[in-house]
Short mmCIF file of C-alpha atoms in Angstrom, two decimals:
data_model
loop_
_atom_site.label_atom_id
_atom_site.label_comp_id
_atom_site.label_asym_id
_atom_site.label_seq_id
_atom_site.Cartn_x
_atom_site.Cartn_y
_atom_site.Cartn_z
CA MET G 1 32.19 -0.68 -19.80
CA THR G 2 32.41 -0.82 -16.02
CA ASN G 3 29.61 -2.20 -13.91
CA PRO G 4 28.53 -0.22 -10.86
CA VAL G 5 29.47 -1.70 -7.53
CA GLN G 6 26.56 -3.65 -6.07
CA ARG G 7 26.58 -3.74 -2.28
CA PRO G 8 24.34 -6.60 -1.18
CA THR G 9 22.50 -6.40 2.09
CA THR G 10 24.13 -8.68 4.62
CA ALA G 11 22.07 -11.13 6.62
CA ALA G 12 23.09 -9.44 9.87
CA PHE G 13 21.87 -6.04 8.66
CA TYR G 14 18.59 -7.55 7.47
CA VAL G 15 18.01 -9.30 10.81
CA GLN G 16 18.87 -6.10 12.69
CA ALA G 17 16.40 -4.09 10.61
CA VAL G 18 13.60 -6.61 11.08
CA LEU G 19 14.20 -6.95 14.81
CA SER G 20 14.39 -3.20 15.41
CA PHE G 21 11.17 -2.67 13.46
CA ALA G 22 9.37 -5.43 15.35
CA LEU G 23 10.65 -4.23 18.73
CA SER G 24 9.65 -0.62 18.11
CA LEU G 25 6.20 -1.64 16.84
CA VAL G 26 5.61 -3.89 19.86
CA ALA G 27 6.76 -1.13 22.23
CA VAL G 28 4.36 1.41 20.71
CA VAL G 29 1.45 -1.05 20.68
CA LEU G 30 2.08 -1.96 24.33
CA GLY G 31 2.30 1.74 25.19
CA VAL G 32 -1.05 2.41 23.55
CA VAL G 33 -2.67 -0.60 25.22
CA TYR G 34 -1.45 0.17 28.75
CA MET G 35 -1.86 3.95 28.57
CA PRO G 36 -4.51 5.20 31.01
CA LEU G 37 -6.95 6.34 28.33
CA GLY G 38 -10.45 5.53 27.17
CA ALA G 39 -11.29 3.23 24.29
CA TRP G 40 -11.74 6.11 21.83
CA GLU G 41 -8.32 7.57 22.56
CA ARG G 42 -6.66 4.14 22.33
CA GLY G 43 -8.42 3.51 19.03
CA PHE G 44 -7.27 6.86 17.69
CA LEU G 45 -3.66 6.20 18.70
CA GLY G 46 -3.83 2.64 17.33
CA LEU G 47 -5.10 3.86 13.96
CA GLY G 48 -2.38 6.51 13.97
CA VAL G 49 0.28 3.84 14.52
CA LEU G 50 -1.23 1.66 11.79
CA PHE G 51 -1.31 4.58 9.35
CA LEU G 52 2.27 5.56 10.23
CA VAL G 53 3.57 2.03 9.64
CA SER G 54 1.75 1.63 6.32
CA SER G 55 2.84 5.05 5.06
CA SER G 56 6.43 4.27 6.08
CA PHE G 57 6.38 1.13 3.95
CA THR G 58 4.88 3.09 1.05
CA LEU G 59 7.53 5.81 1.35
CA ALA G 60 10.33 3.23 1.47
CA LYS G 61 8.93 1.55 -1.66
CA CYS G 62 8.70 4.88 -3.51
CA VAL G 63 12.28 5.80 -2.61
CA ARG G 64 13.50 2.36 -3.72
CA ASP G 65 11.56 2.56 -7.00
CA ARG G 66 12.93 6.03 -7.76
CA GLN G 67 16.48 4.89 -7.05
CA GLU G 68 16.08 1.85 -9.31
CA LEU G 69 14.60 4.01 -12.06
CA LEU G 70 17.51 6.44 -11.92
CA GLU G 71 19.95 3.56 -11.84
CA VAL G 72 18.44 1.95 -14.95
CA SER G 73 18.25 5.21 -16.90
CA THR G 74 21.84 6.03 -15.95
CA ARG G 75 22.98 2.63 -17.19
CA VAL G 76 21.07 3.06 -20.45
CA ASP G 77 22.59 6.53 -20.99
CA LYS G 78 26.05 5.16 -20.22
CA ALA G 79 25.53 2.29 -22.68
CA ARG G 80 24.49 4.76 -25.39
CA MET G 81 27.56 6.90 -24.73
CA ASP G 82 29.84 3.85 -24.79
CA LYS G 83 28.33 2.78 -28.12
CA LEU G 84 28.87 6.24 -29.60
CA LEU G 85 32.46 6.32 -28.38
CA THR G 86 33.27 2.86 -29.76
CA GLU G 87 31.76 3.72 -33.13
CA HIS G 88 33.59 7.05 -33.38
CA ASP G 89 36.87 6.93 -35.29
CA PRO G 90 38.89 10.11 -34.69
CA PHE G 91 41.18 9.34 -37.64
CA ASP G 92 38.38 8.95 -40.15
CA VAL G 93 38.57 11.82 -42.64
CA LYS G 94 35.18 12.62 -44.06
CA THR G 95 35.06 14.44 -47.36
CA LEU G 96 32.32 16.92 -48.00
#
C-alpha cells in the first residue's frame, strides 16, 4: 500500500500568507477610514469588510474540510480494495 505524498506548508509560505492577509486588511481598513464619506457610509463599508473577511475564513474552512473528507474516504476505499486483492487467490479452484 502506498501512502499519498504529503506536502507540508513551509514556514516561508505561511509567513507570506499571513503578511499578505494582514497588509490587505490594513489597506482596506485605512481606505475606509480616510475615505471622504459620512459615518453611515464608513460603517456600511466597515461591516462589509468584516463580513467579507469572516465569510472568507468560513469558505476556506469548508473547502479544507471537504478535501480532508474526500482524502479519508479515498484512503478507506483504497484500504478495502487492497484487503480484497490480498485475500484473493487467483489459483484457488472452488468446486461447486
